[in-house]
Coordinates of C-alpha atoms in Angstrom, one line a residue:
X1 CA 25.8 -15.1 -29.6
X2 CA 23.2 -13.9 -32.2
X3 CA 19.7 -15.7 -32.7
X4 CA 18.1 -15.9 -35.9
X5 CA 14.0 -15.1 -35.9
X6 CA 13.1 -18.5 -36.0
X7 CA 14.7 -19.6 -32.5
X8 CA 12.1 -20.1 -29.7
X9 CA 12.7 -21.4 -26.8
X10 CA 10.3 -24.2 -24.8
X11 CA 7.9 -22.7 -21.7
X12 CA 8.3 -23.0 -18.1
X13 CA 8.1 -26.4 -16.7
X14 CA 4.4 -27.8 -15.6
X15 CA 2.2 -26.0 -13.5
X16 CA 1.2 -27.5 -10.1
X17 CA -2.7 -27.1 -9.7
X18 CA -2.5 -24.4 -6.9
X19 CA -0.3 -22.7 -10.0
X20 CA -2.9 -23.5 -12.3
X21 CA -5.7 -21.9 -10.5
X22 CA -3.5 -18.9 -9.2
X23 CA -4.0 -16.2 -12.2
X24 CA -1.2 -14.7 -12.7
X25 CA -2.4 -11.3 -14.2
X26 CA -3.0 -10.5 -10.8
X27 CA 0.5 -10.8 -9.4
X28 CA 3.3 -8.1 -10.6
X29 CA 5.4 -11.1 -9.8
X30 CA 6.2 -12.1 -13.3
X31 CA 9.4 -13.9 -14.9
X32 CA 10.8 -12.6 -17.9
X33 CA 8.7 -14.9 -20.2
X34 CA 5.7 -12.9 -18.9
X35 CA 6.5 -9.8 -21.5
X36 CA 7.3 -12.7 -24.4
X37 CA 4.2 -13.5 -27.0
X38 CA 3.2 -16.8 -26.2
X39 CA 2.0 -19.3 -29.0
X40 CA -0.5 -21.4 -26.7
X41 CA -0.9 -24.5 -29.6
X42 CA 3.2 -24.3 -30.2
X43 CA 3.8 -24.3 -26.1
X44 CA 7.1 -22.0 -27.2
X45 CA 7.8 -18.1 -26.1
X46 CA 9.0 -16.5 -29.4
X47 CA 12.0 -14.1 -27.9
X48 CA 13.0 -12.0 -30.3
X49 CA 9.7 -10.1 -30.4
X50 CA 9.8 -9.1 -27.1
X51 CA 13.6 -8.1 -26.9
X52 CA 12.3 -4.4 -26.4
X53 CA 10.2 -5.1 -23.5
X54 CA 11.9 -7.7 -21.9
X55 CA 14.8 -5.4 -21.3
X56 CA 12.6 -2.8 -19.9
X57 CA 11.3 -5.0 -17.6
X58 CA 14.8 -7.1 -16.6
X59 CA 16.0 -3.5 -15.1
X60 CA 12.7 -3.3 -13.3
X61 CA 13.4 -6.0 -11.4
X62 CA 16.2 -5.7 -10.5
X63 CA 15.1 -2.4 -9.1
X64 CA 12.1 -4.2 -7.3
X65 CA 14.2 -7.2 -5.9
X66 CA 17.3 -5.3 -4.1
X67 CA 15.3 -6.0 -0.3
X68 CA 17.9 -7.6 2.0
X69 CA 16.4 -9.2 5.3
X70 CA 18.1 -6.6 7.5
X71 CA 16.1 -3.8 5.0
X72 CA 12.9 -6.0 5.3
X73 CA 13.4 -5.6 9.0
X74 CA 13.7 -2.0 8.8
X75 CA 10.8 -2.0 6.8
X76 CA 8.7 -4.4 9.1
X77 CA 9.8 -1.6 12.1
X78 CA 8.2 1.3 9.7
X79 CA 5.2 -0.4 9.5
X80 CA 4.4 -2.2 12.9
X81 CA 6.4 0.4 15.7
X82 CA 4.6 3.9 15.2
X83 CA 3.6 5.9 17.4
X84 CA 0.3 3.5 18.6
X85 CA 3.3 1.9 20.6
X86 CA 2.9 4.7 23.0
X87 CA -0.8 3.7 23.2
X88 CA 0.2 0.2 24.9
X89 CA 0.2 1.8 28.7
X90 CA -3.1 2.8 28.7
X91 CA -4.3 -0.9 27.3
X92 CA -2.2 -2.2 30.5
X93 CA -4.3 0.5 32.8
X94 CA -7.7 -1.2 31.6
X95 CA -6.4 -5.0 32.0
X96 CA -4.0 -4.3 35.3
X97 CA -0.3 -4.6 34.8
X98 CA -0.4 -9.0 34.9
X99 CA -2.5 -9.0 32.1
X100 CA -1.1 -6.0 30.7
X101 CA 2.8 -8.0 30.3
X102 CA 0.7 -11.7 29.9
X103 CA -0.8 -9.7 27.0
X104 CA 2.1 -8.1 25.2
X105 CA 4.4 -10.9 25.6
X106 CA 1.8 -13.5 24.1
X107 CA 0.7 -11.7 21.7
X108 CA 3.8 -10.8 20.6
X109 CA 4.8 -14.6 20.4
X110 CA 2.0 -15.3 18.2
X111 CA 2.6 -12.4 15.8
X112 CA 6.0 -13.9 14.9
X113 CA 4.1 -17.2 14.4
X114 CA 1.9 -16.3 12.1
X115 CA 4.1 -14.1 10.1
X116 CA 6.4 -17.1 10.2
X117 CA 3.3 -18.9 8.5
X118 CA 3.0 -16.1 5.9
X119 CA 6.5 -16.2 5.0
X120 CA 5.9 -20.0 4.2
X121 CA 3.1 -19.2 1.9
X122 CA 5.2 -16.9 -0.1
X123 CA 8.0 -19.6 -0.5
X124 CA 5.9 -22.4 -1.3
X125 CA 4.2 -19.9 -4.4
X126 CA 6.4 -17.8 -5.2
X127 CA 3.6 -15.4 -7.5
X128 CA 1.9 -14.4 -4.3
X129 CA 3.1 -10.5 -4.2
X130 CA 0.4 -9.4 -1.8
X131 CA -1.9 -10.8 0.8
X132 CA -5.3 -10.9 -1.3
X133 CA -3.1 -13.0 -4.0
X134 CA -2.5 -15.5 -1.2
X135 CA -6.5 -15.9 0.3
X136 CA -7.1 -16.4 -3.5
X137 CA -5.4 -19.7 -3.0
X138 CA -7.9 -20.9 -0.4
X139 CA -11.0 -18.8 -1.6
X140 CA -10.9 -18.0 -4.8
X141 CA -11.6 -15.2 -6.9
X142 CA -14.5 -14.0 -4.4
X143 CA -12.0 -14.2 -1.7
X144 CA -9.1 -12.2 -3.9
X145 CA -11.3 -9.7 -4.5
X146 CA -12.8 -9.1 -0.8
X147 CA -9.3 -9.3 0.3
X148 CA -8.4 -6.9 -2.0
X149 CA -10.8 -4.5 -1.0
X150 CA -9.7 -4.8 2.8
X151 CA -6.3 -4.3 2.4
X152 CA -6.5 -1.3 0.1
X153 CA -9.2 0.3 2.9
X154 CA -7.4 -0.7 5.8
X155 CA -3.9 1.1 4.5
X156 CA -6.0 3.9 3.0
X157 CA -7.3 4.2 6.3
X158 CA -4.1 4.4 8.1
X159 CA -2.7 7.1 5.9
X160 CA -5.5 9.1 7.0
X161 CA -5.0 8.2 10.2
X162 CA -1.6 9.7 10.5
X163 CA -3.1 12.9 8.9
X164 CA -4.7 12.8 12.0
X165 CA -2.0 12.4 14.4
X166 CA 0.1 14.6 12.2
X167 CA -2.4 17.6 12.8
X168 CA -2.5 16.9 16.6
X169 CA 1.3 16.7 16.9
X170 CA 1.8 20.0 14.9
X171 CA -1.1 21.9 16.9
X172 CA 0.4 20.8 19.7
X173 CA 3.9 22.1 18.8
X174 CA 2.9 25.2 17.8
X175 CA 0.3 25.7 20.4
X176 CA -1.4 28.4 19.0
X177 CA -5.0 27.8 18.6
X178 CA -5.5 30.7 16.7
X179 CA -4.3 28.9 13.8
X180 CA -6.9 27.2 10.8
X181 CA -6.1 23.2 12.3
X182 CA -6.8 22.5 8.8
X183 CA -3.7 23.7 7.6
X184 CA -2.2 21.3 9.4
X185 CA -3.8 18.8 7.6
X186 CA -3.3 19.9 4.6
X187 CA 0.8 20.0 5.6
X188 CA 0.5 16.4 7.6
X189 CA -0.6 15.6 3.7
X190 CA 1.9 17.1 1.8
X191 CA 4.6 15.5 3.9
X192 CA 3.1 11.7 3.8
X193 CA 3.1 12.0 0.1
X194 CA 6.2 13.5 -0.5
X195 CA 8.0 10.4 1.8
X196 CA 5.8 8.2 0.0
X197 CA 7.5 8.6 -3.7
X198 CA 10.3 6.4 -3.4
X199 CA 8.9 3.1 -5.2
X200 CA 10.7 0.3 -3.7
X201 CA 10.7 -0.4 -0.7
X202 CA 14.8 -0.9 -0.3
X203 CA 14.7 2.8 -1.4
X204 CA 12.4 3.3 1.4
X205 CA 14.5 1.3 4.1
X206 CA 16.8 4.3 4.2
X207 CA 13.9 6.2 5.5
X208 CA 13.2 3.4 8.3
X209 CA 16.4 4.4 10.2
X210 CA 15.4 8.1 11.1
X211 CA 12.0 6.4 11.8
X212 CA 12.9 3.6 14.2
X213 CA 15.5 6.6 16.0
X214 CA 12.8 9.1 16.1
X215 CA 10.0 6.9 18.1
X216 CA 12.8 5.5 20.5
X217 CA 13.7 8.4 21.5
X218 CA 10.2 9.9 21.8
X219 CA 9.7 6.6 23.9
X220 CA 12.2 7.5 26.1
X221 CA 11.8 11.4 26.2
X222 CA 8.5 10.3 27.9
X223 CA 9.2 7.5 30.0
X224 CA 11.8 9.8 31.6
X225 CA 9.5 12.9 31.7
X226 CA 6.5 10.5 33.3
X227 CA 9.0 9.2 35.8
X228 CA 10.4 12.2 37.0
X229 CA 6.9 13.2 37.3
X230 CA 6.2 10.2 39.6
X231 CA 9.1 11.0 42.1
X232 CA 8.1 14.5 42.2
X233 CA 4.5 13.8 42.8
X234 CA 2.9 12.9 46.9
X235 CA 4.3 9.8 48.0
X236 CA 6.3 9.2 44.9
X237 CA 6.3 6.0 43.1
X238 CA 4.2 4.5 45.6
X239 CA 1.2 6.8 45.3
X240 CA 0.8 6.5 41.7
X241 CA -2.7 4.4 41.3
X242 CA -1.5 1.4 39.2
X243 CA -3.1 -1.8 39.8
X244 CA -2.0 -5.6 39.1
X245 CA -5.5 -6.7 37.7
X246 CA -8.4 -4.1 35.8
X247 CA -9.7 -1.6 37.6
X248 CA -13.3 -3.1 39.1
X249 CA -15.3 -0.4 37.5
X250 CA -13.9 -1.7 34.0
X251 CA -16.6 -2.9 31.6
X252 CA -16.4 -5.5 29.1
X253 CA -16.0 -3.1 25.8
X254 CA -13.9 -0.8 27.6
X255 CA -10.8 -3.3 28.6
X256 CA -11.2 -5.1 24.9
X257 CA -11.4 -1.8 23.0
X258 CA -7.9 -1.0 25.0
X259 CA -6.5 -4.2 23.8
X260 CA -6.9 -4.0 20.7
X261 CA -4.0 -0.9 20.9
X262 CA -1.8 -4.3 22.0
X263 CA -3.2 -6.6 18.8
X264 CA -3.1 -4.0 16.0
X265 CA 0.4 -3.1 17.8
X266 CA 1.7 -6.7 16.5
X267 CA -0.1 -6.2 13.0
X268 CA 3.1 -6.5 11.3
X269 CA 1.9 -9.3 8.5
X270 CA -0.3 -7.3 6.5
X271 CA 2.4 -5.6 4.0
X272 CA 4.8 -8.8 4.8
X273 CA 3.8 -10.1 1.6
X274 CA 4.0 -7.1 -0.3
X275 CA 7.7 -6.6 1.2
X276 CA 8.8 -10.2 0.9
X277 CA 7.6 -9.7 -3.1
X278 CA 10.7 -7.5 -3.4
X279 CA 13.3 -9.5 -1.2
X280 CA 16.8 -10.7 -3.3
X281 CA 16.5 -13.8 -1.0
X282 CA 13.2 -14.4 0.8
X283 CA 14.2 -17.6 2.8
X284 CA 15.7 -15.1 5.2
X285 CA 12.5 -13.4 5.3
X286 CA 13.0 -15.3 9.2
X287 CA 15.6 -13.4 10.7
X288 CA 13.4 -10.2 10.1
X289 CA 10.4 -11.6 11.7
X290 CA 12.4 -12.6 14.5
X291 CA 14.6 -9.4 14.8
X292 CA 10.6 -7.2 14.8
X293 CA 8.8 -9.4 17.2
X294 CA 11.3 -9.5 19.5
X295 CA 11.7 -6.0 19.4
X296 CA 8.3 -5.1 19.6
X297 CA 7.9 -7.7 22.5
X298 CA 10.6 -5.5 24.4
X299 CA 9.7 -2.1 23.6
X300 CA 5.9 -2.5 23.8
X301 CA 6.3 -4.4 27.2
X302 CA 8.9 -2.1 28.9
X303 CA 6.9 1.4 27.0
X304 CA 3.6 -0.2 28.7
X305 CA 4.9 -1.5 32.2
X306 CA 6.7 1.5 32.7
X307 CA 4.6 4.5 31.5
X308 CA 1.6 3.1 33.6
X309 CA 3.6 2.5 36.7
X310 CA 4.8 5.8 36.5
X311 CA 1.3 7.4 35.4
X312 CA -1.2 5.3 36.9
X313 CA -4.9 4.3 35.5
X314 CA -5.0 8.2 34.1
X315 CA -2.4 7.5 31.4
X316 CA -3.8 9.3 28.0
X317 CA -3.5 7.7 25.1
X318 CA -0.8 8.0 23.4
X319 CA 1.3 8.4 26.1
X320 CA 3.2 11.5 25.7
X321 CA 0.4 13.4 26.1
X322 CA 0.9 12.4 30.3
X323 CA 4.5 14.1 29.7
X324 CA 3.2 17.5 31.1
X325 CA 2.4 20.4 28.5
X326 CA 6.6 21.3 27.6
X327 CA 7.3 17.7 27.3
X328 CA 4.9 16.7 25.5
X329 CA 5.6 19.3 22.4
X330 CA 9.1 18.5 22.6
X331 CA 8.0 14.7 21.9
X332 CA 5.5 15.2 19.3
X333 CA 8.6 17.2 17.7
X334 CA 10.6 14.4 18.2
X335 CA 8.4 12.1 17.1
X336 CA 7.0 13.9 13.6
X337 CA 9.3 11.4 12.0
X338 CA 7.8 8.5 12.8
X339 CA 3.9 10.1 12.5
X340 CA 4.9 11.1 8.7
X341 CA 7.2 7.9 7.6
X342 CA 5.7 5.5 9.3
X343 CA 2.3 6.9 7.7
X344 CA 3.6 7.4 4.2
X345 CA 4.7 3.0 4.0
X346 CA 1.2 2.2 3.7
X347 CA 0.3 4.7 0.5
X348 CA 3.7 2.9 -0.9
X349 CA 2.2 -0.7 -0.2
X350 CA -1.0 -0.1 -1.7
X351 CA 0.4 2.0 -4.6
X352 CA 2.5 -0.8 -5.1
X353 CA -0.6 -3.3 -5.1
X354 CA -2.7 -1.2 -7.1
X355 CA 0.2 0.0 -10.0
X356 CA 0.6 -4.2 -10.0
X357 CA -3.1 -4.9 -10.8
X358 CA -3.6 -2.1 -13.4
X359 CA -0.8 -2.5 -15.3
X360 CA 0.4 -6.4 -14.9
X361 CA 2.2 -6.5 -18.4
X362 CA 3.7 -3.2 -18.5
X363 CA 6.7 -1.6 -17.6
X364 CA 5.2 1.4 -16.0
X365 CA 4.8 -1.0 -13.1
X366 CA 8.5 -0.9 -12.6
X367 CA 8.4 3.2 -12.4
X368 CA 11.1 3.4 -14.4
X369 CA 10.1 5.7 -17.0
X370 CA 8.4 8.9 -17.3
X371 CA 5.0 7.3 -18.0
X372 CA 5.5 5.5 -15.6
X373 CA 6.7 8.2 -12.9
X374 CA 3.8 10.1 -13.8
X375 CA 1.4 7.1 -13.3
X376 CA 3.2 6.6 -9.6
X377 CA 3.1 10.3 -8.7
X378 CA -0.8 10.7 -9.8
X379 CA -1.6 7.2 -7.6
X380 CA 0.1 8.4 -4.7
X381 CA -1.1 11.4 -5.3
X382 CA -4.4 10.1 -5.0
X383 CA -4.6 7.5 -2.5
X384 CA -3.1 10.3 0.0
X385 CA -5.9 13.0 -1.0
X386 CA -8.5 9.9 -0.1
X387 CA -7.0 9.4 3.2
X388 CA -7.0 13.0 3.8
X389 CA -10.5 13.9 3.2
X390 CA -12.0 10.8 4.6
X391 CA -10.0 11.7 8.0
X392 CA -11.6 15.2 7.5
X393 CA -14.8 14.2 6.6
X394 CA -16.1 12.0 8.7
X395 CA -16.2 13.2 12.2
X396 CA -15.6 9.7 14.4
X397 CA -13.0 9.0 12.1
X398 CA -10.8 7.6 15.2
X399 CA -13.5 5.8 15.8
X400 CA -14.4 4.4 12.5
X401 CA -10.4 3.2 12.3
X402 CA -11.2 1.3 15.4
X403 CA -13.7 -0.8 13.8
X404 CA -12.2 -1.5 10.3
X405 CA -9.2 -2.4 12.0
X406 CA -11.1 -5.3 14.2
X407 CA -13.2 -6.1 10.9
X408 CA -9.6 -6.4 9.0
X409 CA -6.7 -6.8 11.4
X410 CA -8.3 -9.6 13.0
X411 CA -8.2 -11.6 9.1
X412 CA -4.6 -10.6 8.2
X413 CA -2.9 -11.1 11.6
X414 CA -4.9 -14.1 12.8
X415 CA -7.8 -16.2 11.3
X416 CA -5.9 -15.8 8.0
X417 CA -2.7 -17.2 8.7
X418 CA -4.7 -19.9 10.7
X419 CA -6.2 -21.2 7.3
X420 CA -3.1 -20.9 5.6
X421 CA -1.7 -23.4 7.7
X422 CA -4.4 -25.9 7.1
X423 CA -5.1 -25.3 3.5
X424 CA -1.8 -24.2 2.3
X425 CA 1.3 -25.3 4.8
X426 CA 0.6 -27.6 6.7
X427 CA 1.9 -31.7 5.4
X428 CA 0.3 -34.2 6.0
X429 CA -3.5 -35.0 8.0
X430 CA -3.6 -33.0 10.8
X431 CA -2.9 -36.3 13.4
X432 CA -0.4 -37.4 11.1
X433 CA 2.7 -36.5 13.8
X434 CA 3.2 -35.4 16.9
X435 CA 4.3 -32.0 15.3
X436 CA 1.2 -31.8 13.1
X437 CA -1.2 -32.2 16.1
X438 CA 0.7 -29.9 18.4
X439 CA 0.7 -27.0 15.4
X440 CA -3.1 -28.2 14.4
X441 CA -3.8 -26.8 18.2
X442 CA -2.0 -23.8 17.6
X443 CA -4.0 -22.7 14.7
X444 CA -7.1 -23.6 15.9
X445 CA -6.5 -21.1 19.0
X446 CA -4.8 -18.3 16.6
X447 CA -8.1 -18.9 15.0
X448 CA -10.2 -18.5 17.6
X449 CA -8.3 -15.6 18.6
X450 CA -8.8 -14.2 15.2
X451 CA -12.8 -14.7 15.4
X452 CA -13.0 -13.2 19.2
X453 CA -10.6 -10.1 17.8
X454 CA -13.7 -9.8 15.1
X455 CA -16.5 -10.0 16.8
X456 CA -15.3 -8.5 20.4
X457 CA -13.8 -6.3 18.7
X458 CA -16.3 -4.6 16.2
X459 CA -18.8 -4.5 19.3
X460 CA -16.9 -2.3 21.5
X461 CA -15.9 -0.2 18.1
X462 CA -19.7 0.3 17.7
X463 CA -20.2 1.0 21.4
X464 CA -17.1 3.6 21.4
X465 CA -19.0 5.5 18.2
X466 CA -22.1 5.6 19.9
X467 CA -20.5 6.6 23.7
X468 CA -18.8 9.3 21.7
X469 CA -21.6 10.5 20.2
X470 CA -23.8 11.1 23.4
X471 CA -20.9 12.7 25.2
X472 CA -20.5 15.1 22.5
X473 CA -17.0 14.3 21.9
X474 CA -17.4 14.2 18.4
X475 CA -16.0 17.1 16.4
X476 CA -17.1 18.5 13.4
X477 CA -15.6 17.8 9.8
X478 CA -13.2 19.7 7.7
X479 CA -12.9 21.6 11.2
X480 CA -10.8 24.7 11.7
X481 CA -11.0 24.4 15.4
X482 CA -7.8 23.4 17.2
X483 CA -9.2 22.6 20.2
X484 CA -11.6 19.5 18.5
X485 CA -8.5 18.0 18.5
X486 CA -7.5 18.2 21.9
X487 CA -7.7 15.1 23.9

């Protein structure tokens, strides 16, 4: 039915005031009235002089809102289970094995809590698309700016990261030191920006499969390897040097610098907003959480019990480097999958926060055209050249990744969530219920955790840069030597 050019339509219904103060040029979570000239002293959208854009962006989103809860899932795995899983044993061989299963189990349980909490934020405003849109309901613009800031570091960070790990597994392969270890880089690069192009993340579940495959069986190449190791070796099983509690020459820094490979392990929540933006039905955003954290409870608690039994306190970190020199290569080859796609999510979340924020109004957010493939290209583009040459560039860059992730993690799995909860979830005064006291608790420990994770944490960081820097263990930057990266 045709409209004549005088037909408008009335606005959206009223604004609550958390809507009110939420500004929506922030969020690439727009309805269709978004790309419609508004007449603020009329209160009416005038529709037919937006037709052209408002059909652009109507196939946008349906591009960006195909996510299915089994895909989130897939896409939770991607980002959560990479190859730091295999950095679990050595966490249990500075805690003892007790603490070491105590750990990975509770931890784990809380991780699915507070992603359950983050889920509830998204519901209850639906125009939260990433995690600094949802702190700038409880802090404000100073708070959606800092977050901001932290999450496009953090995940900028981690691309650079897997550079990293990306040159060690290919030197290691290849085992030929004679070879530039720079070229390595430069290929680990190409590779995570290549697997990073597909915009939406439903196009980038299909990449999650050969991920999740690729460390499972990397897990299991080297829990069999390290176990046939321990039957071969004097006295078998029982002469491996695994202990039930920490080791009693363990400091302080040490043992929570080790954990930390257990809480960044479960850091799952960070992009759960950012995925949850593009889900067809995000009520069932629960299933995935539950599907991941159980998952990860198994695999980190069996891959860190296991491993350490079968290695003892001298388990290297990750993991398959204990596998002997053969088995090792053939599980960095198995596990270059996981190192590159794994990697690569993190330049898609941030491009996806970043394309949002620059262009809110525009339909080269959707990547649908060529302006706005070129635009996506050239950010990805860039965001992996950053991660790349800060990697390079700065010599404790392990290190460094260490401390950001205790000044960052710590926010976005824990003391975050916690203040959701209060500010934005919870019903009711705290005593009000039973239920409300009980979960009042609960936060107030997640909290706590969250506080100790920052300050704990970010000490032994520091202390781990300086001990590497009087031990000489520090290699050089934009280095060609292969054996700098040997651990």
């Amino acid at each position: 039915m045709a409209m004549d050019s005088a037909h408008v339509v009335p606005a959206p219904g009223h604004l609550t005031e958390e809507e009110k103060d939420f500004d929506i040029e922030s969020s690439p979570s727009r309805s269709k009235y978004d790309a419609e000239k508004y007449d603020g002293k009329t209160g009416m959208h005038d529709l037919e002089n937006a037709t052209t854009v408002e059909e652009g962006q109507t196939a946008g989103e349906k591009k960006f809102k195909a996510l299915s809860w089994p895909k989130l899932t897939i896409c939770l795995i991607v980002e959560a289970i990479a190859l730091g899983s295999l950095s679990v044993p050595s966490a249990f061989a500075a805690v003892g094995m007790v603490a070491g299963v105590l750990l990975s189990v509770g931890l784990g349980l809380i991780a699915i809590y507070t992603s359950y909490v983050v889920g509830q934020v998204k519901l209850r405003h639906p125009g939260v698309a990433h995690y600094a849109d949802a702190v700038k309901l409880i802090w404000g613009k100073p708070g959606y700016e800092l977050t901001g800031v932290m999450f496009c570091l953090l995940l900028i960070l981690l691309v650079g990261s897997h550079t990293l790990t990306g040159t060690i597994a290919w030197i290691r392969i290849v085992d030929n030191n004679a070879l530039c270890a720079l070229i390595w880089g430069i290929i680990s690069a190409i590779l995570l920006f290549v697997l990073a192009l597909p915009p939406s993340f439903a196009e980038f579940a299909i990449l999650g499969y050969i991920d999740f495959a690729s460390i499972i069986i990397a897990i299991m190449v080297t829990i069999i390897a390290t176990g046939v190791e321990a039957h071969k070796s004097p006295g078998g099983l029982n002469g491996v040097n695994w202990t039930w509690g920490p080791p009693p020459d363990m400091t302080l820094p040490k043992a929570f610098l080790s954990v930390t490979n257990i809480i960044f392990a479960y850091s799952f929540a960070v992009c759960q907003f950012s995925f949850m933006e593009e889900m067809h039905t995000p009520k069932d955003y629960v299933k995935s959480i539950w599907a991941l954290g159980l998952t990860e409870i198994f695999i980190y608690t069996l891959t860190g019990g296991l491993i350490y039994a079968f290695v003892g306190a001298d388990v290297s970190s990750p993991a398959l480097l204990s596998a002997g020199h053969t088995v090792s290569r053939i599980a960095f080859g198995i596990a270059l999958p996981v190192i590159f796609i794994s990697g690569s999510i993190n330049s898609t979340v941030v491009g996806r926060y970043i394309i949002g924020r620059a262009f809110p109004r525009s339909p080269i957010r959707y990547t649908n055209t060529k302006k706005g493939w070129i635009v996506w290209v050239a950010l990805i583009a860039i965001i992996t050249l950053i991660g790349f040459v800060i990697a390079e560039a700065i010599p404790f860059f392990n290190a460094l990744l260490g401390l950001i992730s205790s000044l960052f993690i710590s926010g976005f799995t824990f003391y975050f969530p916690a203040l959701f909860w209060f500010q934005l979830v919870k019903e009711g005064k705290w005593n009000s219920s039973a239920k409300n006291i009980v979960l009042s608790i609960m936060n107030v420990i997640v909290l706590f955790i969250g506080i100790a994770t920052l300050g704990l944490g970010t000490y032994a960081s520091v202390v781990d840069i300086l001990d590497a820097y009087s031990s000489g263990e520090v290699r050089g930057s934009f280095t060609c030597s292969a054996k700098a990266y040997e651990s």
